[in-house]
Amino acid sequence: MSREALRYLQNAKDTLAKSPIDGNNYVDDKYVKSACGIAYLGVLKAIEEYLLRQGLSRKELPKKVEEIQKALQKYASPYNGKLLKEFDYLYDELHIAGYYRGNLHRVDIVKGVLKGAKEFIGKLG
């Protein structure tokens, strides 16, 4: 498992812990947004390391989401498209809903998304 990607994930959890909780909701959106952004960077780091192990050079690494999706389709075929679907969910949940729009507030939802990121990272080795 990617140590660097897991370090990002731990940083995301540490950041999230700074937000007070009221009931089942995080109170401070700033920390939730930051944590989601950091966790998403961990997912990207794991993909980058996976693709490098598949033989891509640093110059060949995808830069855009669409390029990442194509690379996962091409190089992660043993997962029968499941890995691509998981990435798409993490992109929507972590990057768009969590970081970009700041729409995640519930503790169980945010922790579930972070757990999904860790599982995804684990599958990439």
Coordinates of N, CA and C in Angstrom, one line a residue:
M1 N 0.8 -1.2 0.0 CA 0.0 0.0 0.0 C 0.9 1.2 0.0
S2 N 0.5 2.2 -0.7 CA 1.2 3.5 -0.8 C 1.4 4.2 0.5
R3 N 2.6 4.2 1.0 CA 2.8 4.9 2.3 C 2.5 6.4 2.2
E4 N 2.9 7.0 1.0 CA 2.7 8.4 0.8 C 1.2 8.7 0.8
A5 N 0.4 7.9 0.0 CA -1.0 8.1 -0.1 C -1.7 8.0 1.3
L6 N -1.2 7.0 2.1 CA -1.8 6.8 3.4 C -1.4 8.0 4.3
R7 N -0.2 8.6 4.1 CA 0.1 9.8 4.9 C -0.8 10.9 4.6
Y8 N -1.2 11.1 3.3 CA -2.2 12.1 3.0 C -3.5 11.8 3.7
L9 N -3.9 10.6 3.7 CA -5.2 10.2 4.3 C -5.1 10.5 5.9
Q10 N -4.0 10.2 6.5 CA -3.8 10.5 7.9 C -3.9 12.0 8.1
N11 N -3.3 12.8 7.3 CA -3.3 14.2 7.4 C -4.8 14.7 7.3
A12 N -5.6 14.1 6.4 CA -7.0 14.4 6.2 C -7.7 14.2 7.5
K13 N -7.5 13.0 8.1 CA -8.2 12.7 9.4 C -7.8 13.7 10.5
D14 N -6.5 14.0 10.5 CA -6.0 15.0 11.5 C -6.7 16.3 11.4
T15 N -6.8 16.7 10.1 CA -7.5 18.0 9.8 C -9.0 18.0 10.2
L16 N -9.6 16.9 9.9 CA -11.0 16.7 10.2 C -11.3 16.7 11.7
A17 N -10.3 16.2 12.4 CA -10.5 16.2 13.9 C -10.5 17.6 14.5
K18 N -10.1 18.6 13.8 CA -10.1 19.9 14.3 C -11.4 20.6 14.3
S19 N -12.4 20.0 13.6 CA -13.7 20.5 13.5 C -14.6 20.0 14.7
P20 N -15.2 21.0 15.4 CA -16.2 20.5 16.4 C -17.3 19.7 15.8
I21 N -17.9 18.9 16.6 CA -19.1 18.1 16.1 C -20.3 18.5 16.9
D22 N -21.4 18.7 16.3 CA -22.7 19.0 16.9 C -23.7 17.9 16.5
G23 N -24.0 17.0 17.4 CA -24.8 15.9 17.0 C -24.1 14.9 16.1
N24 N -24.5 14.8 14.8 CA -23.8 14.0 13.8 C -23.3 14.9 12.7
N25 N -23.0 16.1 13.0 CA -22.6 17.0 11.9 C -21.3 17.8 12.4
Y26 N -20.4 17.9 11.4 CA -19.2 18.8 11.6 C -19.7 20.2 11.6
V27 N -19.2 21.0 12.5 CA -19.6 22.4 12.6 C -18.8 23.3 11.7
D28 N -17.5 23.0 11.5 CA -16.6 23.9 10.7 C -16.3 23.4 9.3
D29 N -17.0 24.0 8.4 CA -16.8 23.5 7.0 C -15.4 23.6 6.5
K30 N -14.7 24.6 7.0 CA -13.3 24.8 6.5 C -12.5 23.5 6.7
Y31 N -12.6 22.9 7.8 CA -11.8 21.7 8.1 C -12.3 20.5 7.3
V32 N -13.6 20.4 7.1 CA -14.2 19.3 6.3 C -13.7 19.4 4.8
K33 N -13.8 20.6 4.3 CA -13.4 20.9 2.9 C -11.9 20.6 2.8
S34 N -11.1 21.0 3.7 CA -9.7 20.8 3.6 C -9.4 19.3 3.7
A35 N -10.0 18.6 4.6 CA -9.8 17.1 4.8 C -10.2 16.4 3.5
C36 N -11.3 16.8 2.9 CA -11.7 16.1 1.7 C -10.7 16.4 0.6
G37 N -10.2 17.6 0.5 CA -9.2 17.9 -0.5 C -7.9 17.1 -0.3
I38 N -7.5 17.0 0.9 CA -6.2 16.3 1.2 C -6.4 14.8 0.9
A39 N -7.6 14.2 1.3 CA -7.8 12.8 1.0 C -7.8 12.5 -0.5
Y40 N -8.4 13.5 -1.2 CA -8.5 13.3 -2.7 C -7.0 13.3 -3.3
L41 N -6.2 14.2 -2.7 CA -4.8 14.2 -3.2 C -4.1 12.9 -2.9
G42 N -4.5 12.2 -1.8 CA -4.0 10.9 -1.5 C -4.4 9.9 -2.5
V43 N -5.6 10.0 -2.9 CA -6.1 9.1 -4.0 C -5.3 9.3 -5.2
L44 N -5.1 10.5 -5.6 CA -4.3 10.8 -6.8 C -2.9 10.3 -6.7
K45 N -2.3 10.5 -5.5 CA -0.9 10.0 -5.3 C -0.9 8.5 -5.4
A46 N -1.9 7.7 -4.9 CA -1.9 6.3 -5.1 C -2.0 5.9 -6.6
I47 N -2.9 6.6 -7.3 CA -3.0 6.3 -8.7 C -1.7 6.6 -9.5
E48 N -1.1 7.7 -9.1 CA 0.2 8.0 -9.8 C 1.3 6.9 -9.5
E49 N 1.4 6.5 -8.3 CA 2.3 5.4 -7.9 C 2.0 4.1 -8.7
Y50 N 0.7 3.8 -8.7 CA 0.3 2.6 -9.4 C 0.7 2.7 -10.9
L51 N 0.4 3.8 -11.5 CA 0.7 3.9 -13.0 C 2.2 3.9 -13.2
L52 N 3.0 4.5 -12.3 CA 4.4 4.4 -12.5 C 4.9 2.9 -12.4
R53 N 4.3 2.1 -11.5 CA 4.6 0.7 -11.4 C 4.2 0.0 -12.7
Q54 N 3.2 0.5 -13.4 CA 2.7 -0.2 -14.6 C 3.6 0.2 -15.8
G55 N 4.6 1.1 -15.6 CA 5.6 1.4 -16.6 C 5.5 2.7 -17.2
L56 N 4.5 3.6 -16.8 CA 4.5 4.9 -17.3 C 5.6 5.8 -16.7
S57 N 6.1 6.7 -17.5 CA 7.1 7.6 -17.0 C 6.4 8.8 -16.3
R58 N 7.1 9.6 -15.6 CA 6.5 10.8 -14.9 C 5.8 11.7 -15.9
K59 N 6.5 11.8 -17.1 CA 5.9 12.7 -18.2 C 4.6 12.2 -18.7
E60 N 4.4 10.9 -18.7 CA 3.2 10.3 -19.2 C 2.0 10.2 -18.2
L61 N 2.3 10.6 -17.0 CA 1.2 10.5 -16.0 C 0.1 11.5 -16.4
P62 N -1.2 11.1 -16.2 CA -2.3 11.9 -16.5 C -2.4 13.1 -15.7
K63 N -2.9 14.2 -16.2 CA -3.0 15.5 -15.5 C -4.5 15.9 -15.2
K64 N -5.4 15.4 -16.1 CA -6.8 15.8 -15.9 C -7.6 14.5 -15.5
V65 N -8.8 14.8 -15.0 CA -9.6 13.7 -14.5 C -9.9 12.7 -15.6
E66 N -10.2 13.3 -16.8 CA -10.6 12.4 -18.0 C -9.4 11.5 -18.3
E67 N -8.2 12.1 -18.2 CA -7.0 11.3 -18.5 C -6.7 10.2 -17.5
I68 N -7.0 10.5 -16.2 CA -6.9 9.5 -15.2 C -7.9 8.4 -15.4
Q69 N -9.1 8.7 -15.8 CA -10.1 7.7 -16.1 C -9.7 6.8 -17.2
K70 N -9.1 7.4 -18.3 CA -8.6 6.5 -19.4 C -7.5 5.6 -18.9
A71 N -6.6 6.2 -18.1 CA -5.4 5.4 -17.7 C -5.9 4.2 -16.8
L72 N -6.9 4.5 -15.9 CA -7.4 3.4 -15.1 C -8.1 2.3 -15.9
Q73 N -8.8 2.8 -17.0 CA -9.4 1.8 -17.9 C -8.4 0.9 -18.5
K74 N -7.3 1.5 -19.0 CA -6.3 0.8 -19.7 C -5.4 0.0 -18.8
Y75 N -5.0 0.5 -17.7 CA -3.9 -0.2 -16.8 C -4.5 -0.9 -15.6
A76 N -5.7 -0.7 -15.3 CA -6.3 -1.4 -14.1 C -7.4 -2.4 -14.6
S77 N -7.2 -2.9 -15.7 CA -8.2 -3.9 -16.3 C -8.5 -5.1 -15.4
P78 N -7.5 -5.6 -14.6 CA -7.8 -6.7 -13.8 C -9.0 -6.5 -12.9
Y79 N -9.4 -5.3 -12.6 CA -10.5 -5.0 -11.7 C -11.8 -4.8 -12.5
N80 N -11.8 -5.1 -13.8 CA -13.1 -5.2 -14.6 C -13.9 -3.9 -14.5
G81 N -13.2 -2.8 -14.5 CA -13.9 -1.5 -14.5 C -14.4 -1.0 -13.1
K82 N -14.3 -1.9 -12.1 CA -14.7 -1.5 -10.7 C -13.9 -0.4 -10.1
L83 N -12.6 -0.5 -10.4 CA -11.7 0.5 -9.9 C -12.0 1.9 -10.5
L84 N -12.3 2.0 -11.8 CA -12.7 3.2 -12.4 C -14.0 3.8 -11.8
K85 N -14.9 2.9 -11.5 CA -16.2 3.3 -10.9 C -16.0 3.9 -9.5
E86 N -15.1 3.2 -8.8 CA -14.8 3.7 -7.4 C -14.1 5.0 -7.5
F87 N -13.2 5.2 -8.4 CA -12.5 6.5 -8.6 C -13.6 7.6 -8.9
D88 N -14.5 7.3 -9.8 CA -15.5 8.2 -10.1 C -16.3 8.6 -8.9
Y89 N -16.7 7.7 -8.1 CA -17.4 8.0 -6.8 C -16.6 8.9 -5.9
L90 N -15.3 8.5 -5.8 CA -14.4 9.3 -4.9 C -14.2 10.7 -5.4
Y91 N -14.1 10.8 -6.7 CA -14.0 12.2 -7.4 C -15.3 13.0 -7.0
D92 N -16.4 12.4 -7.2 CA -17.7 13.1 -6.9 C -17.8 13.4 -5.5
E93 N -17.5 12.5 -4.6 CA -17.7 12.7 -3.2 C -16.7 13.5 -2.5
L94 N -15.4 13.2 -2.7 CA -14.3 13.9 -2.0 C -14.1 15.3 -2.7
H95 N -13.8 15.2 -4.0 CA -13.4 16.4 -4.7 C -14.5 17.4 -4.9
I96 N -15.6 16.9 -5.5 CA -16.7 17.9 -5.8 C -17.6 18.2 -4.6
A97 N -18.2 17.2 -4.0 CA -19.1 17.5 -2.9 C -18.4 17.9 -1.7
G98 N -17.3 17.3 -1.3 CA -16.6 17.6 -0.1 C -15.7 18.8 -0.2
Y99 N -14.8 18.8 -1.1 CA -13.9 20.0 -1.2 C -14.4 21.2 -2.0
Y100 N -14.9 20.9 -3.2 CA -15.2 22.1 -4.1 C -16.5 22.8 -3.6
R101 N -17.6 22.0 -3.4 CA -18.8 22.6 -3.0 C -19.1 22.7 -1.5
G102 N -18.3 21.9 -0.7 CA -18.5 22.0 0.7 C -19.9 21.4 1.2
N103 N -20.4 20.4 0.5 CA -21.7 19.9 0.8 C -21.7 18.7 1.8
L104 N -20.6 18.3 2.3 CA -20.6 17.2 3.2 C -20.5 17.8 4.6
H105 N -21.4 17.3 5.5 CA -21.4 17.8 6.9 C -21.5 16.6 7.9
R106 N -22.3 15.6 7.5 CA -22.5 14.5 8.5 C -21.3 13.7 8.8
V107 N -21.1 13.4 10.0 CA -19.9 12.7 10.5 C -19.8 11.3 9.8
D108 N -20.9 10.6 9.8 CA -20.9 9.2 9.3 C -20.6 9.2 7.8
I109 N -21.1 10.2 7.1 CA -20.9 10.3 5.6 C -19.4 10.6 5.3
V110 N -18.9 11.6 6.0 CA -17.5 12.0 5.8 C -16.6 10.9 6.1
K111 N -16.8 10.2 7.2 CA -15.9 9.1 7.6 C -16.1 7.9 6.7
G112 N -17.3 7.7 6.1 CA -17.5 6.7 5.1 C -16.7 7.0 3.8
V113 N -16.7 8.2 3.4 CA -16.0 8.6 2.2 C -14.5 8.4 2.4
L114 N -14.0 8.8 3.6 CA -12.5 8.6 3.9 C -12.2 7.1 3.9
K115 N -13.1 6.3 4.5 CA -12.9 4.8 4.5 C -12.8 4.3 3.1
G116 N -13.7 4.8 2.2 CA -13.7 4.4 0.8 C -12.4 4.8 0.1
A117 N -11.9 5.9 0.5 CA -10.6 6.4 -0.1 C -9.5 5.4 0.3
K118 N -9.5 5.0 1.6 CA -8.5 4.1 2.1 C -8.6 2.7 1.4
E119 N -9.8 2.2 1.2 CA -10.0 1.0 0.5 C -9.5 1.0 -0.9
F120 N -9.8 2.2 -1.6 CA -9.3 2.4 -3.0 C -7.8 2.4 -3.0
I121 N -7.2 3.1 -2.1 CA -5.7 3.1 -2.1 C -5.1 1.7 -1.8
G122 N -5.8 1.0 -1.0 CA -5.3 -0.4 -0.7 C -5.4 -1.3 -1.9
K123 N -6.4 -1.1 -2.8 CA -6.5 -1.9 -4.0 C -5.4 -1.6 -5.0
L124 N -4.9 -0.4 -4.9 CA -3.8 -0.1 -5.9 C -2.5 -0.6 -5.4
G125 N -2.5 -1.0 -4.2 CA -1.2 -1.6 -3.6 C -0.3 -0.6 -3.2

